Coordinates of C-alpha atoms in Angstrom, one line a residue:
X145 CA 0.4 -8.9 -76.2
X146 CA -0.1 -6.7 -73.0
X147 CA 0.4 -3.2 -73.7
X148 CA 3.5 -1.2 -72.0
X149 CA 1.8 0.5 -69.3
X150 CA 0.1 -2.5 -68.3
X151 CA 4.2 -4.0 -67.7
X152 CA 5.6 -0.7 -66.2
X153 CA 2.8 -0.2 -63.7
X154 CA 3.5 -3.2 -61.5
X155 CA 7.2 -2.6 -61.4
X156 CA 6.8 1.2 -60.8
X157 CA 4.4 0.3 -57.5
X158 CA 7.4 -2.4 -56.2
X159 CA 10.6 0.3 -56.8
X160 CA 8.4 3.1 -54.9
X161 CA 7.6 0.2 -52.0
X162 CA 11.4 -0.3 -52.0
X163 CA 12.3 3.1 -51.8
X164 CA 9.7 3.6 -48.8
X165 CA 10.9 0.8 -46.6
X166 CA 12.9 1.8 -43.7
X167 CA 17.4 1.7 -44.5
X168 CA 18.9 0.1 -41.9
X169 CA 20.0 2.3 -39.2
X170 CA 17.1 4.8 -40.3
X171 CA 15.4 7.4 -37.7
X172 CA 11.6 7.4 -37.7
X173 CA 9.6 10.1 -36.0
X174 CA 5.9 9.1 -35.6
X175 CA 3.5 11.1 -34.0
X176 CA -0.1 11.0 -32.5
X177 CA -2.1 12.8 -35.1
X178 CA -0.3 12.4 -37.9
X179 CA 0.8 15.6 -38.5
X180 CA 1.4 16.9 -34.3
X181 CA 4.7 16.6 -32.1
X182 CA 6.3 13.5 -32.3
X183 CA 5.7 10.8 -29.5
X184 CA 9.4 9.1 -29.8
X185 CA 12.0 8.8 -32.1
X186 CA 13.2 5.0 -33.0
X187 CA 15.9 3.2 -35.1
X188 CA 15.6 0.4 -36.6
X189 CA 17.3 -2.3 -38.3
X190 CA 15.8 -4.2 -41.5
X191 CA 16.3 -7.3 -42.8
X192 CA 13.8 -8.7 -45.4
X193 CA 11.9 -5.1 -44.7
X194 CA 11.1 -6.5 -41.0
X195 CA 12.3 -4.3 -37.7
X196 CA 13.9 -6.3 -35.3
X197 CA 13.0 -6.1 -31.6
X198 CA 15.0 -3.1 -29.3
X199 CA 17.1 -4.1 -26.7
X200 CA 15.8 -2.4 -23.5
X201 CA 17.5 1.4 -23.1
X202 CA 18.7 2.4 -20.0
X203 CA 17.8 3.9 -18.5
X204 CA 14.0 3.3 -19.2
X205 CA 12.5 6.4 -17.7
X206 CA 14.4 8.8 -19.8
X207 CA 12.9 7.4 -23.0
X208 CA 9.1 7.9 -21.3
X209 CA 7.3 10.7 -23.1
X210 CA 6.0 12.3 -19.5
X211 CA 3.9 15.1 -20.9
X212 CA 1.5 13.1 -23.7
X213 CA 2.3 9.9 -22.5
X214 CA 2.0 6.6 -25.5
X215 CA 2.4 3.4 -25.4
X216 CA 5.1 3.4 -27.8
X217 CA 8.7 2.6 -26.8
X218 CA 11.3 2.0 -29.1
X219 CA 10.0 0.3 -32.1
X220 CA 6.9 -1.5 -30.2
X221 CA 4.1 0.0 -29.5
X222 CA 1.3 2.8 -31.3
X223 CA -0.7 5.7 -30.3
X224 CA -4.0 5.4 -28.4
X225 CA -6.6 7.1 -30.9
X226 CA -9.7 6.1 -28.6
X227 CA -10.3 6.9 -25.1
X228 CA -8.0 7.2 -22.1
X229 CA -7.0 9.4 -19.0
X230 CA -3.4 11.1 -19.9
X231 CA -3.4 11.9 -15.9
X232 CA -3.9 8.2 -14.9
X233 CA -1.4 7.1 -17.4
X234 CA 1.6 9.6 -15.9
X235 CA 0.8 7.9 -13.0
X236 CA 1.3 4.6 -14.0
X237 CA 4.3 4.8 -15.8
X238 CA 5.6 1.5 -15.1
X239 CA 2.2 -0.1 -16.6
X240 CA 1.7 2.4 -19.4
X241 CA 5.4 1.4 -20.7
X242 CA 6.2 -1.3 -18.7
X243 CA 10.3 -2.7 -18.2
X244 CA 11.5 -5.6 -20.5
X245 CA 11.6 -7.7 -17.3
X246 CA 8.1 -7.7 -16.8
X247 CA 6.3 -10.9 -18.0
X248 CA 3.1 -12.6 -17.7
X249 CA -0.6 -11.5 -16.9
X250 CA 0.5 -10.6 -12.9
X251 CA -3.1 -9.4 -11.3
X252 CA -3.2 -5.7 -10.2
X253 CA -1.9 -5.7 -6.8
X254 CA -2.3 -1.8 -5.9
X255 CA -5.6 0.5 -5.0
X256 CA -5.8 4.1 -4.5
X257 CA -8.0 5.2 -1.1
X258 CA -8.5 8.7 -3.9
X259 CA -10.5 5.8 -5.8
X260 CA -12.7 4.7 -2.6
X261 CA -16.0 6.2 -1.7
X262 CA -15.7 8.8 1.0
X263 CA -18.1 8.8 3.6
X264 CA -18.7 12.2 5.4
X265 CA -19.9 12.6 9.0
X266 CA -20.8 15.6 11.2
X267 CA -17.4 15.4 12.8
X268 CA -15.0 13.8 10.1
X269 CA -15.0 11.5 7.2
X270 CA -13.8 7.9 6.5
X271 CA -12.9 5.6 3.3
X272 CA -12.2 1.8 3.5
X273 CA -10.2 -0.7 0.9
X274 CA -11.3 -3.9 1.7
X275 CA -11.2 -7.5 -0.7
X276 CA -13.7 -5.7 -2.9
X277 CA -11.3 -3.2 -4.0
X278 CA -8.3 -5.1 -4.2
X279 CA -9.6 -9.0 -4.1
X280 CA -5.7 -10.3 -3.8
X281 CA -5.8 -8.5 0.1
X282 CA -8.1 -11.2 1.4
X283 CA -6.3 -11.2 5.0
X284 CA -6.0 -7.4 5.4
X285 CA -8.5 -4.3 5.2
X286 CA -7.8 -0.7 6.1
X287 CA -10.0 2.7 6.9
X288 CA -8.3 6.3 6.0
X289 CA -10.1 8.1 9.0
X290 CA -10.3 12.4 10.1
X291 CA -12.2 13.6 13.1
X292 CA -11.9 16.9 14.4
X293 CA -11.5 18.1 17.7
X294 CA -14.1 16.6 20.4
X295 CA -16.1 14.1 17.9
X296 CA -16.3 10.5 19.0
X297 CA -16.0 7.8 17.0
X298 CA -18.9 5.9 18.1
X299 CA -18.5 3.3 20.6
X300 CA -18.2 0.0 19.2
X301 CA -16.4 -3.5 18.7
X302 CA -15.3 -5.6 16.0
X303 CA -15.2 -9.3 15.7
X304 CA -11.5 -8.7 14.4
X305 CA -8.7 -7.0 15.8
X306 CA -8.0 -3.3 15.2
X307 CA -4.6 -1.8 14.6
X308 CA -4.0 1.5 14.3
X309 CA -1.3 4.5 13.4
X310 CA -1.8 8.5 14.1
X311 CA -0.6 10.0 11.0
X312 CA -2.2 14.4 12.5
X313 CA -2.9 15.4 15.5
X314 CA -4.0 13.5 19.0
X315 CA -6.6 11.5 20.0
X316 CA -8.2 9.8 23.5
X317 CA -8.7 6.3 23.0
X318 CA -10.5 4.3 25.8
X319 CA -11.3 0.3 26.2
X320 CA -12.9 -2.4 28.5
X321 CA -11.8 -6.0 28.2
X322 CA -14.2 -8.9 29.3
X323 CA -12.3 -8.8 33.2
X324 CA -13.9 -5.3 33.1
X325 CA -10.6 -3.7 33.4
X326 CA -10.1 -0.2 31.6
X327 CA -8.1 2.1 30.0
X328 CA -7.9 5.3 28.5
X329 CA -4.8 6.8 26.3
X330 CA -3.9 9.4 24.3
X331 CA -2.4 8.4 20.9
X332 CA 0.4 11.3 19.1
X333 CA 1.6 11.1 15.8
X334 CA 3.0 8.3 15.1
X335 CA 1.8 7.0 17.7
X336 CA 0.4 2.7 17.1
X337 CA -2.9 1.4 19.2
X338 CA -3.9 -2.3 19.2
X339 CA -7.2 -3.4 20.2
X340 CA -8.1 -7.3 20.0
X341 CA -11.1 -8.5 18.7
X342 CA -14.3 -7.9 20.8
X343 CA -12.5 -5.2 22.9
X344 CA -15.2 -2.4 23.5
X345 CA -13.3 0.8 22.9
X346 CA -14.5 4.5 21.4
X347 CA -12.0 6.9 19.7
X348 CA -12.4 11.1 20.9
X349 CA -10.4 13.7 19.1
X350 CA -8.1 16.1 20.9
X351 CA -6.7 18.2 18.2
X352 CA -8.8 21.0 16.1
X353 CA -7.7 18.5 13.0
X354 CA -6.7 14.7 13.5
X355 CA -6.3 11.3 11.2
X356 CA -5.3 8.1 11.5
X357 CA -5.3 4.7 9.7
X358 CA -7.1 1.9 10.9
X359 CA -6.0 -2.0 9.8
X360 CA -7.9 -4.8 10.6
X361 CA -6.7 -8.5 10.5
X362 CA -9.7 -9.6 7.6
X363 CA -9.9 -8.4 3.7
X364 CA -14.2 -8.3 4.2
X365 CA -14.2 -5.5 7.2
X366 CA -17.0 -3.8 5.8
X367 CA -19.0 -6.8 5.7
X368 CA -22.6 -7.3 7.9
X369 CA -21.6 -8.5 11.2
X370 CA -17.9 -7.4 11.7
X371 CA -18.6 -4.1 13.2
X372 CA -21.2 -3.7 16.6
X373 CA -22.1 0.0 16.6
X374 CA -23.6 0.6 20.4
X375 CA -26.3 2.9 18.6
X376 CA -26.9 1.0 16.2
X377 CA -27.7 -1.9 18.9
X378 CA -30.1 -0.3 20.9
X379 CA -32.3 1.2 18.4
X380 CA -33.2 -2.2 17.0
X381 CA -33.5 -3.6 21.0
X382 CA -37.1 -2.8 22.7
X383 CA -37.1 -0.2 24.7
X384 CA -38.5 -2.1 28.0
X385 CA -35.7 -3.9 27.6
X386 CA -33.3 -1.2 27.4
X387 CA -35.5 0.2 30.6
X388 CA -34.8 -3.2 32.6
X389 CA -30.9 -3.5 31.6
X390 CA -30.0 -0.1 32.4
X391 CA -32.5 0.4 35.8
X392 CA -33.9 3.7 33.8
X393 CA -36.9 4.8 32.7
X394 CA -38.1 4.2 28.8
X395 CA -38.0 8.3 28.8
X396 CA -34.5 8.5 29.3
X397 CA -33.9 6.6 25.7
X398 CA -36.2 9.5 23.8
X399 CA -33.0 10.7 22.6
X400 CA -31.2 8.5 21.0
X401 CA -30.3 8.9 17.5
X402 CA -32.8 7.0 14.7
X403 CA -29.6 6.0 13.4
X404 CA -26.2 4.7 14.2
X405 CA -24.2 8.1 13.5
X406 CA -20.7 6.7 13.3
X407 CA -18.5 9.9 14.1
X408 CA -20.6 12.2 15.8
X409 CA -19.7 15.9 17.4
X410 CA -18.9 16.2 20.9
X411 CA -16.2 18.3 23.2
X412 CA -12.5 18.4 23.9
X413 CA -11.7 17.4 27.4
X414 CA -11.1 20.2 29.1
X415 CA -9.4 19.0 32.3
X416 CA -6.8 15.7 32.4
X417 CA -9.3 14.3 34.7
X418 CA -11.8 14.3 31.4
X419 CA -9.0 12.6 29.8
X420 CA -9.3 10.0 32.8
X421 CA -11.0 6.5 32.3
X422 CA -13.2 5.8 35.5
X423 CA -11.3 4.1 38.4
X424 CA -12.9 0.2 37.7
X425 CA -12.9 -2.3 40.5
X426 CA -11.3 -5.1 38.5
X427 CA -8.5 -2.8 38.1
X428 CA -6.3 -1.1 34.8
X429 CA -5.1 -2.1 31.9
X430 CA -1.6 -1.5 31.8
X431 CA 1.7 -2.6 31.5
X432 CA 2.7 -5.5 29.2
X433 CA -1.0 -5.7 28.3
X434 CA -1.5 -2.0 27.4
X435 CA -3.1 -1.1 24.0
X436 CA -0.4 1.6 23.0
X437 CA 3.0 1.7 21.2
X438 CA 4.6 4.9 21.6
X439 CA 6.6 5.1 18.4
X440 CA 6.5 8.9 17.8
X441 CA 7.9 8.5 21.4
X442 CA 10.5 6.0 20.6
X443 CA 11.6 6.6 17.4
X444 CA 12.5 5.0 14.1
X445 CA 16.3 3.8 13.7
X446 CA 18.8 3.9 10.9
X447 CA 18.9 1.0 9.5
X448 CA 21.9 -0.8 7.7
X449 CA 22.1 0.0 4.4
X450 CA 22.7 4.1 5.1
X451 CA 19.4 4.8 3.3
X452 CA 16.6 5.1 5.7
X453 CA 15.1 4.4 9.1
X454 CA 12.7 1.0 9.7
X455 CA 11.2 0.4 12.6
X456 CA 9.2 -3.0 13.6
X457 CA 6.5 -3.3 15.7
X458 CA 5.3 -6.5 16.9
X459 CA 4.7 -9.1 19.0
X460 CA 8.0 -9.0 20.2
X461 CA 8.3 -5.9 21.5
X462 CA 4.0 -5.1 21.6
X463 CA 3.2 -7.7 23.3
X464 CA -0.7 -7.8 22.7
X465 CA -0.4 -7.5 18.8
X466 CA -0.9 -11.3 18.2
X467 CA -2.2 -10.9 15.0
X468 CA -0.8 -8.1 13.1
X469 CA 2.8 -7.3 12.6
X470 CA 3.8 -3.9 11.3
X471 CA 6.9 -1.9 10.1
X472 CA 7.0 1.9 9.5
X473 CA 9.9 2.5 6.7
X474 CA 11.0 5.9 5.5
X475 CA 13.5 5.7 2.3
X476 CA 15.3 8.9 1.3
X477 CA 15.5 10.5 -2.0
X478 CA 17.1 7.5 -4.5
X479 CA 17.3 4.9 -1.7
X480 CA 16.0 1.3 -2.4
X481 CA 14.7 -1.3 0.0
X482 CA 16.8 -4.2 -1.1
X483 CA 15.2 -7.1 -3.3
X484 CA 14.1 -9.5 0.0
X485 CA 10.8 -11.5 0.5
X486 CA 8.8 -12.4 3.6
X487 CA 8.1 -16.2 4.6
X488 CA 5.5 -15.9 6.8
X489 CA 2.3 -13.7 5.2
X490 CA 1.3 -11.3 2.5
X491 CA 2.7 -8.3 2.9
X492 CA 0.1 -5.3 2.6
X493 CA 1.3 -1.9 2.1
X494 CA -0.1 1.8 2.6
X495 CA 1.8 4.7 1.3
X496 CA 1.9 7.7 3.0
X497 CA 4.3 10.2 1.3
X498 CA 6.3 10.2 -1.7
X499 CA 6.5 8.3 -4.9
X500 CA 7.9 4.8 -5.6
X501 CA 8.7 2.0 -8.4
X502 CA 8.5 -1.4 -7.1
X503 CA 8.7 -4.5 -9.3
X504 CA 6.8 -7.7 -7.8
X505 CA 7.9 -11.6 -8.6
X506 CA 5.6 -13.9 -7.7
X507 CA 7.7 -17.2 -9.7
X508 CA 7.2 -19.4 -13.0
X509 CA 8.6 -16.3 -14.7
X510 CA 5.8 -14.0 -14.1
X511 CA 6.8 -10.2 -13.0
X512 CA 4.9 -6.8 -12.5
X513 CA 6.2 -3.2 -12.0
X514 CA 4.0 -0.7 -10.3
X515 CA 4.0 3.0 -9.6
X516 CA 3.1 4.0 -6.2
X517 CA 2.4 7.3 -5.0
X518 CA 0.9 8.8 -1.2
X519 CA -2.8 7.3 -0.4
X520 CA -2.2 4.0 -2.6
X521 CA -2.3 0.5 -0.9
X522 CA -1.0 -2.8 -2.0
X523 CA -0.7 -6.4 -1.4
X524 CA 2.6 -8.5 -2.3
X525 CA 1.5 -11.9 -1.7
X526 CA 3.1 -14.1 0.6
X527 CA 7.1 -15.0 -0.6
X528 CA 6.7 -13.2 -3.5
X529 CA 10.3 -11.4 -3.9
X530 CA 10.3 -7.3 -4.4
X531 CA 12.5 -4.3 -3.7
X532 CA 10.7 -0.9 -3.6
X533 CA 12.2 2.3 -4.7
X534 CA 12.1 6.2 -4.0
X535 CA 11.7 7.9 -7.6
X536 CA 11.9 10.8 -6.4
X537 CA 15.8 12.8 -5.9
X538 CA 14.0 15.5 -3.5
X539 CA 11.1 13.8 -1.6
X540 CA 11.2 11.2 1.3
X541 CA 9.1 7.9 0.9
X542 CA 7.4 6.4 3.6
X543 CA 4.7 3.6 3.7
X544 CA 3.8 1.2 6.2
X545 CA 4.1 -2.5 6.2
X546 CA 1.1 -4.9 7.9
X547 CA 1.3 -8.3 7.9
X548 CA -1.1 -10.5 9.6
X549 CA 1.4 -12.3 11.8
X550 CA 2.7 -11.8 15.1
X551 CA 6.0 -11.0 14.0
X552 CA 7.2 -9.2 10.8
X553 CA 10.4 -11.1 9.3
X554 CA 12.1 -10.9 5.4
X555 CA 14.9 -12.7 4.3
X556 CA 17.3 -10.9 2.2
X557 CA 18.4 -11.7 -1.4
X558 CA 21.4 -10.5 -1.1
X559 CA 22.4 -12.4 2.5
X560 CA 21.2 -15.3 1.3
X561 CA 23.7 -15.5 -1.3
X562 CA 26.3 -14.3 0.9
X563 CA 25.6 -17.4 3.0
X564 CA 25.5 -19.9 0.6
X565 CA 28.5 -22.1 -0.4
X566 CA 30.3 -19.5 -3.6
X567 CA 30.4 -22.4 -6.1
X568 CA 26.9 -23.1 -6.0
X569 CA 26.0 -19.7 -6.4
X570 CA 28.8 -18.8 -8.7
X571 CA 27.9 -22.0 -11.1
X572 CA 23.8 -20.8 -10.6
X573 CA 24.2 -17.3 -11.5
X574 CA 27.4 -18.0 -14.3
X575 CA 29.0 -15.0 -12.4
X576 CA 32.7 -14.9 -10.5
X577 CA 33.7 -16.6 -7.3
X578 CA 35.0 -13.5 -6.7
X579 CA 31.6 -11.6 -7.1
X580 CA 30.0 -13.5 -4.7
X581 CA 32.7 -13.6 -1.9
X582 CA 32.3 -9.5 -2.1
X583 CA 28.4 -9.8 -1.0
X584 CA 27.5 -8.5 1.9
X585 CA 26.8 -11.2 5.0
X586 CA 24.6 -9.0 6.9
X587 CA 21.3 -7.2 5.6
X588 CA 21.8 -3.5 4.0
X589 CA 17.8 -3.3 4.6
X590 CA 17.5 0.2 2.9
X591 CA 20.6 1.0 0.6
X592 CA 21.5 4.8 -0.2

């Protein structure tokens, strides 16, 4: 016969698991250390001692631990006891916690130019994203670029097209076309310059601080053979040849750089006639053929919607930009950019100011949320469906749109459903006739 405590012990273990397991209804605090601040408090409802699943909160934000940020959320989730960066993970609240609605492994679509090499020059710095940051952009690169006030950037062509937007200051730009015609422009802020590929052209700065983004219509620009530095070409050209081309002597090449210097130091202009490209017999470019698109000049509209301006800029009213299409959006505090897609090309993205949300679908049920914030790029690719968001109640957000097409078009959720016969989208949606009668037929592009 077993001896008492030998019978007591097992049932004394079961009544003090029982009396541990969580009541329905019951409040748990858990916290990162084990003994520290708690990281969120959860209830939970039992059954056989096993939680059941939250329901998504709304709204989600305001259960997000901010300071100490964990990837705990309701009852999923645990503390990170190994490695991490807390100041990455603020940042990328939507992936450290991400929404309900998200599903499926979605790629990262989003790079930061603060995560890209910086290259420094005697005159200015530059940093590229190309399809080796962010290999879903393979139709689209970009350069974040600052020279100060008389350096050059070098003269040189590019076997794609150039596109580009003044974000500081002013700049000369000059170009020659193969009919030997010639230009030369200044560029304010805001100001957009499109040079097609092989078009010789060399960029001067006129303000003590300037900076611009460059987009080019190919996600490998910093690969060999894209970019012809003029340097760079006659340093690795004999010199009698040089001598022979130019009508010189081989002397007058003893000072050129041993190196293609990329931004280099030079002066301001001091007279409009320095400004001035030289008068060419072939004649000017100008006109309906000029490189520049005066947008600080013209302005961005309101759009409908009441919650921003958008303006477009391409082929249809810049003429020359056959190859990239371009809008400049600015969304006040709490205004959304409706949920729309666009039929014709990825859409890449550079943030300028601000912060935003924006939740990407790119069909069979697969969805990602992302946290964007100023110098971060992106690429929605092409049809996916979006909306993009400002977080932020004090703050405008503005970003640019490029797509590589020569016009930039979206078709709205929303209109769509407006247009469509109400039964079919009442019987699709299991929603009221009356719902979808009370859609809006035209766009509301940016809503308050």
């Amino acid at each position: 016969m077993k001896p008492l405590a030998a019978i007591l012990l097992p049932l004394l273990l079961l009544q003090s698991l029982v009396l541990a397991a969580p009541h329905a209804g019951e409040t748990i605090t858990t916290s990162s250390d084990g003994g520290g601040g708690p990281l969120a408090e959860r209830t939970v409802t039992t059954k056989h001692l096993r939680p059941e699943r939250d329901e998504e909160p709304a709204p989600l934000l305001a259960r997000r631990n901010t300071e100490n940020p964990q990837p705990v959320f309701g009852n999923k989730g645990a503390p990170i006891l190994g490695g991490t960066n807390p100041e990455i993970d603020r940042q990328e609240k939507h992936g450290f916690v991400a929404p309900g609605t998200d599903n499926g492994p979605v790629r990262n679509l989003k790079w930061s130019f603060s995560h890209s090499k910086m290259r420094l020059f005697d005159g200015g710095w530059a940093r590229s994203q190309t399809v080796q940051d962010l290999p879903p952009s393979k139709e689209i690169s970009a350069v974040q670029q600052h020279i100060v006030g008389g350096a050059v950037r070098e003269l040189h062509w590019h076997k794609v097209a150039e596109w580009g937007i003044v974000f500081n200051g002013s700049i000369l730009l000059s170009a020659v076309d193969e009919n030997g015609k010639n230009t030369a422009f200044t560029a304010n802020q805001w100001d957009i310059w499109y040079f097609p590929k092989g078009i010789a052209h060399a960029v001067q700065g006129l303000a003590p601080q300037s900076e611009f983004l460059l987009v080019f219509d190919d996600g490998d620009f910093d690969a060999a053979g894209v970019t012809f530095n003029i340097v760079d070409w006659l340093i690795h050209t004999p010199r009698d040849v040089l001598a022979r081309n130019f009508g010189v002597p081989e002397a007058a090449f003893d000072g050129l750089a041993q190196k293609t210097p990329f931004i280099l130091p030079g002066r301001v202009p001091e007279t409009e006639e320095g400004k001035r490209a030289p008068e060419s017999p072939n004649g000017e470019i100008a006109g309906a053929g000029g490189f520049l698109y005066p947008l600080g000049t013209i302005g961005q509209p309101e759009v409908p919607g009441g919650g921003g301006t958008l303006a477009v800029i391409d082929s249809r009213n810049f003429p020359i930009a056959k190859t990239i299409a371009a809008t400049v959006v600015t969304v006040r505090p709490g205004g959304l950019r409706e949920l729309h897609w666009h039929p014709n090309a990825d859409e890449w993205l550079y943030f300028h100011a601000g912060h935003a949300r924006a939740t990407v679908f790119v069909g069979s049920g697969l969805a990602r949320t992302f946290d964007f914030s100023a110098g971060d790029t992106a690429v929605f690719p092409d049809n996916s469906g979006h909306y993009i968001e400002n977080v932020s109640a004090t703050e405008d957000l503005v970003w640019i749109e490029i797509y590589r097409s020569d016009r930039a078009v979206d078709i709205s959720l929303t209109q769509w459903l407006a247009l469509t016969p109400p039964d079919i989208v009442a019987q699709s949606l299991n929603v009221s006739r009356e719902f979808v009668e009370k859609l809006s037929r035209e766009k509301k592009i940016i809503l308050k």
